[in-house]
PDB file of C-alpha atoms in Angstrom:
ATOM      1  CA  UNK A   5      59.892 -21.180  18.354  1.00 81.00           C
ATOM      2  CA  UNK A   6      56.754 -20.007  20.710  1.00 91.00           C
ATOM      3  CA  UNK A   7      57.152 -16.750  22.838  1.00 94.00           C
ATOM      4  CA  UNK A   8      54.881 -14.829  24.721  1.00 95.00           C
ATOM      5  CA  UNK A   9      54.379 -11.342  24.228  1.00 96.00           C
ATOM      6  CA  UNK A  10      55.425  -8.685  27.286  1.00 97.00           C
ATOM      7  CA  UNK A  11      51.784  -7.665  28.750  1.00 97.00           C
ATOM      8  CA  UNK A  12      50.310  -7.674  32.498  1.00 97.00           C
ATOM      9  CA  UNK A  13      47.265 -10.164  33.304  1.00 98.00           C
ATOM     10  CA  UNK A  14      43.842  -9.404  33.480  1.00 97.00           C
ATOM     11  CA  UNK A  15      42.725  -8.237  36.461  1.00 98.00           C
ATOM     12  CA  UNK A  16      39.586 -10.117  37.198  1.00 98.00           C
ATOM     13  CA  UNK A  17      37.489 -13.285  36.711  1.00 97.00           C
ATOM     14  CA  UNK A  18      34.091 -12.556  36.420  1.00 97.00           C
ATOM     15  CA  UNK A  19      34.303 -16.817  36.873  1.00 97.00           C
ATOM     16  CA  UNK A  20      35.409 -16.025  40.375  1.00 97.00           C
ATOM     17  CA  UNK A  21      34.228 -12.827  40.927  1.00 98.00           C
ATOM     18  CA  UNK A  22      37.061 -12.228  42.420  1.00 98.00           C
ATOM     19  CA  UNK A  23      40.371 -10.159  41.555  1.00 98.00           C
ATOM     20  CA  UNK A  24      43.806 -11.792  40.517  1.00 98.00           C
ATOM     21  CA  UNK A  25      46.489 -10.780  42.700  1.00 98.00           C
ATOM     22  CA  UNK A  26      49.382 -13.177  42.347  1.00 98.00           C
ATOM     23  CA  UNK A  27      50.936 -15.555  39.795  1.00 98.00           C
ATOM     24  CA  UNK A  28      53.388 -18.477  41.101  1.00 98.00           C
ATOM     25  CA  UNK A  29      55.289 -20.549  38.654  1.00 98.00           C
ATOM     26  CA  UNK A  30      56.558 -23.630  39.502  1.00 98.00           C
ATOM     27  CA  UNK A  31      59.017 -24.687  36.233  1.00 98.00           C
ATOM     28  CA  UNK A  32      60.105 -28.640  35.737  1.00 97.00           C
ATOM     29  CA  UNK A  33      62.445 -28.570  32.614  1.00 96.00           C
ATOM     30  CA  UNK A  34      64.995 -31.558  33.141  1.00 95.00           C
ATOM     31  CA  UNK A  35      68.122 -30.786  31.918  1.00 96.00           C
ATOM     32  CA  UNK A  36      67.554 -27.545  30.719  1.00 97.00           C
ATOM     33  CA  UNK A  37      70.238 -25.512  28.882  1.00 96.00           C
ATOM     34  CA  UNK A  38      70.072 -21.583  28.681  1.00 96.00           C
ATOM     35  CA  UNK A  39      70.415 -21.483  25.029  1.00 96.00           C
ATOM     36  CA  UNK A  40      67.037 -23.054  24.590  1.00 97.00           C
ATOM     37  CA  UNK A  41      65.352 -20.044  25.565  1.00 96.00           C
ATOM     38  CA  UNK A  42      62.005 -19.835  26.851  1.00 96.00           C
ATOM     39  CA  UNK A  43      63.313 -17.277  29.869  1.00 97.00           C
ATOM     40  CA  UNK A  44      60.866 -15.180  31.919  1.00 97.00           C
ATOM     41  CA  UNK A  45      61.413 -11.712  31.430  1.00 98.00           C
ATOM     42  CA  UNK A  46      60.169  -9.197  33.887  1.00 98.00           C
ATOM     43  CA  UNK A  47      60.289  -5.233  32.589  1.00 97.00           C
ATOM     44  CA  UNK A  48      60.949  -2.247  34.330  1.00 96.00           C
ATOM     45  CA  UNK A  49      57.741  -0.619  35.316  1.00 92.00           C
ATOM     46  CA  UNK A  50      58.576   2.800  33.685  1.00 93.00           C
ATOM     47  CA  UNK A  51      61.171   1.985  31.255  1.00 92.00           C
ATOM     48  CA  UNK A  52      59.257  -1.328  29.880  1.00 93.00           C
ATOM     49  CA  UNK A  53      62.780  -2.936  29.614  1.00 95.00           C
ATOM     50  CA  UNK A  54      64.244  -6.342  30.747  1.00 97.00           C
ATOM     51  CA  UNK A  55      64.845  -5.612  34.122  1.00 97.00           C
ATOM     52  CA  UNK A  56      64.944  -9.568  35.384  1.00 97.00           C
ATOM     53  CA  UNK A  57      65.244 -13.248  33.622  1.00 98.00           C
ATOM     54  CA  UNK A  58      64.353 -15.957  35.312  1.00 98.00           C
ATOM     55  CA  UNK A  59      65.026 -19.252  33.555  1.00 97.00           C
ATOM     56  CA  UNK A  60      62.998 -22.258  33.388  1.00 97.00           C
ATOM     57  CA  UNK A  61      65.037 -24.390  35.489  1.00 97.00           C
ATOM     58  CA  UNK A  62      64.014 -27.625  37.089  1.00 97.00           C
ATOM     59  CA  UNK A  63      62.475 -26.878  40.821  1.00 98.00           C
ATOM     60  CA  UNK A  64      62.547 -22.845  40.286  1.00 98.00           C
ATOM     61  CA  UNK A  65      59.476 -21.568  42.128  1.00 98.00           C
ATOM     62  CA  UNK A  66      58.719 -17.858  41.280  1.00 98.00           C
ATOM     63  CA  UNK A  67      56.015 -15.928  42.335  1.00 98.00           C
ATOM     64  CA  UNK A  68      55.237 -12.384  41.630  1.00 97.00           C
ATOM     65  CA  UNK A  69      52.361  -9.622  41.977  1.00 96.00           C
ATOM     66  CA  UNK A  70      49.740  -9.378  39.287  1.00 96.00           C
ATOM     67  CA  UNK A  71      48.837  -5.659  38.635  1.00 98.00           C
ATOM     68  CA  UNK A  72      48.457  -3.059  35.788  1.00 97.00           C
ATOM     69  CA  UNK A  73      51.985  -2.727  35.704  1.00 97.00           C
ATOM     70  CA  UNK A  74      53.855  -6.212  36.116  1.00 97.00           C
ATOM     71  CA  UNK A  75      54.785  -6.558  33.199  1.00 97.00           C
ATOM     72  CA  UNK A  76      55.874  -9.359  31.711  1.00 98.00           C
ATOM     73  CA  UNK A  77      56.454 -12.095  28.787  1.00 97.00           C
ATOM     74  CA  UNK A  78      58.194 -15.241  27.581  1.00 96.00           C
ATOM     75  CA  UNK A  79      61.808 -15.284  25.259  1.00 96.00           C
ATOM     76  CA  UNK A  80      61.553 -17.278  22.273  1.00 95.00           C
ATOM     77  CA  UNK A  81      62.533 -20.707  23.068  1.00 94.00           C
ATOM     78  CA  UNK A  82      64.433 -23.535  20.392  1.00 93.00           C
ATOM     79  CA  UNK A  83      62.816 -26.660  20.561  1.00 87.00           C
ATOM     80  CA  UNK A  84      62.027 -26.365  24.310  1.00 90.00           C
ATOM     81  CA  UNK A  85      58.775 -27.627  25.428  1.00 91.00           C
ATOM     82  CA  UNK A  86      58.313 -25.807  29.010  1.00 90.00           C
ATOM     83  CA  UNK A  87      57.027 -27.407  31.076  1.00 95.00           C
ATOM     84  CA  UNK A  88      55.785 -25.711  34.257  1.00 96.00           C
ATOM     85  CA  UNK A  89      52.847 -25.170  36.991  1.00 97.00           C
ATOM     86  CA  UNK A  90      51.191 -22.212  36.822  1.00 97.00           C
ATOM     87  CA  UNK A  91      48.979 -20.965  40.140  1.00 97.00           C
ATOM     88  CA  UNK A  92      47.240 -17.922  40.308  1.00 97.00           C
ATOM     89  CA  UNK A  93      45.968 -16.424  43.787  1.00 98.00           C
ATOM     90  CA  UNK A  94      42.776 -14.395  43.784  1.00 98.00           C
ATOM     91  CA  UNK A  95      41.244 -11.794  46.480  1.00 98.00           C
ATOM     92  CA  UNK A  96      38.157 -10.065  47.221  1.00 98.00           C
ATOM     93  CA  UNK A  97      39.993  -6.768  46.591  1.00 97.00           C
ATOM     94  CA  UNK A  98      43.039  -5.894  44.419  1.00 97.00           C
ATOM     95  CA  UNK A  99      46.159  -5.764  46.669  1.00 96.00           C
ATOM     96  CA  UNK A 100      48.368  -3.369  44.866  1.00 97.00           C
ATOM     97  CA  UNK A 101      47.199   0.618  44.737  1.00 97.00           C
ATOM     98  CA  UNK A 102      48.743  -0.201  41.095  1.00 97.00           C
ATOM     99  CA  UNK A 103      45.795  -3.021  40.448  1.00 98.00           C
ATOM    100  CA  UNK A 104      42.307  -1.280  38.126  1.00 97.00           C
ATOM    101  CA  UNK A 105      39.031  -1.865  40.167  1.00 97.00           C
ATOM    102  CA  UNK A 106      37.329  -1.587  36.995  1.00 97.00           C
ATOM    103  CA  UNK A 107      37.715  -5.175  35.354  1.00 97.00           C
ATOM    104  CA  UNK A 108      40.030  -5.105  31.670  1.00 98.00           C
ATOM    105  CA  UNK A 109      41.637  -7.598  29.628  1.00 97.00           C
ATOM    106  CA  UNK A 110      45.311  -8.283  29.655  1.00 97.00           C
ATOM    107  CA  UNK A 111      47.228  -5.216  28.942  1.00 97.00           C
ATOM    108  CA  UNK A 112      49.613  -5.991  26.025  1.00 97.00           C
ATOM    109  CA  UNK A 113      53.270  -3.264  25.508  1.00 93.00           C
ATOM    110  CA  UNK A 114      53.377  -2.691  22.096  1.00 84.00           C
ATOM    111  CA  UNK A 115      57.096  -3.494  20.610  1.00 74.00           C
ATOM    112  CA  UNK A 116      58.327   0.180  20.118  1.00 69.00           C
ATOM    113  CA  UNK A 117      57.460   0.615  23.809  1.00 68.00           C
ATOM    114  CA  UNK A 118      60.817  -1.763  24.916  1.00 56.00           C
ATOM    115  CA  UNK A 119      63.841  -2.904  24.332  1.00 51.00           C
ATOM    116  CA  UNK A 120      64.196  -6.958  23.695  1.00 46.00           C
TER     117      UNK A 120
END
C-alpha cells in the first residue's frame, strides 16, 4: 500500500558538494503484473498531470533529468515489494537552465495541483 508523493529531487548534496543532475532506475520485479501498481509517473511540467507511466518491469532501465521541474512520484502499489536500483549522477554545475543554483529541499506538488 506504499506510494510516493509527485515532487522533484533536491538539487544538491552539500555531502558532495556537488549538484544532482540525473536519476537512473534500474527496476528487477520478477513476474510483475500491472495491477500491482507501484508505476512511475512522470507529470507534465505545466499541467502537473500524468503525462508518462513507466512500470516496474524486470530489466527496465530509465533514466531521466533531475531539475526544479521533473516532476515526479510513485502509484500506490498492492502487495508489491519493488525492487529496483536507483543511481543518481551529480555535476559541478546544474545542467538544466530549469535546475536552482541556490541549494533547496525536494519540491513536493500539493494534491489540488494534479490530476491522479
Amino acid at each position: 500500500g506504499s506510494f510516493l508523493g509527485y515532487h522533484a529531487d533536491f538539487n544538491f548534496s552539500s555531502a558532495a558538494d556537488k549538484y544532482r543532475v540525473m536519476n537512473v532506475l534500474f527496476y528487477m520485479n520478477e513476474d510483475y503484473q500491472i495491477d500491482q501498481g507501484g508505476h512511475l509517473h512522470l507529470l507534465d511540467v505545466d499541467s502537473k498531470t500524468v503525462e508518462k507511466t513507466v512500470l516496474p518491469i524486470e530489466n527496465t532501465l530509465l533514466a531521466f533529468a533531475t531539475d526544479d521541474v521533473s516532476f515526479h512520484g510513485v502509484s500506490k502499489n498492492k502487495g508489491l515489494f519493488r525492487k529496483s536500483f536507483n543511481f543518481y549522477y551529480y555535476s559541478d554545475q546544474p545542467l538544466s537552465p530549469n535546475q536552482a543554483i541556490e541549494p533547496h529541499r525536494t519540491l513536493w506538488v500539493s494534491p489540488d495541483e494534479h490530476e491522479h
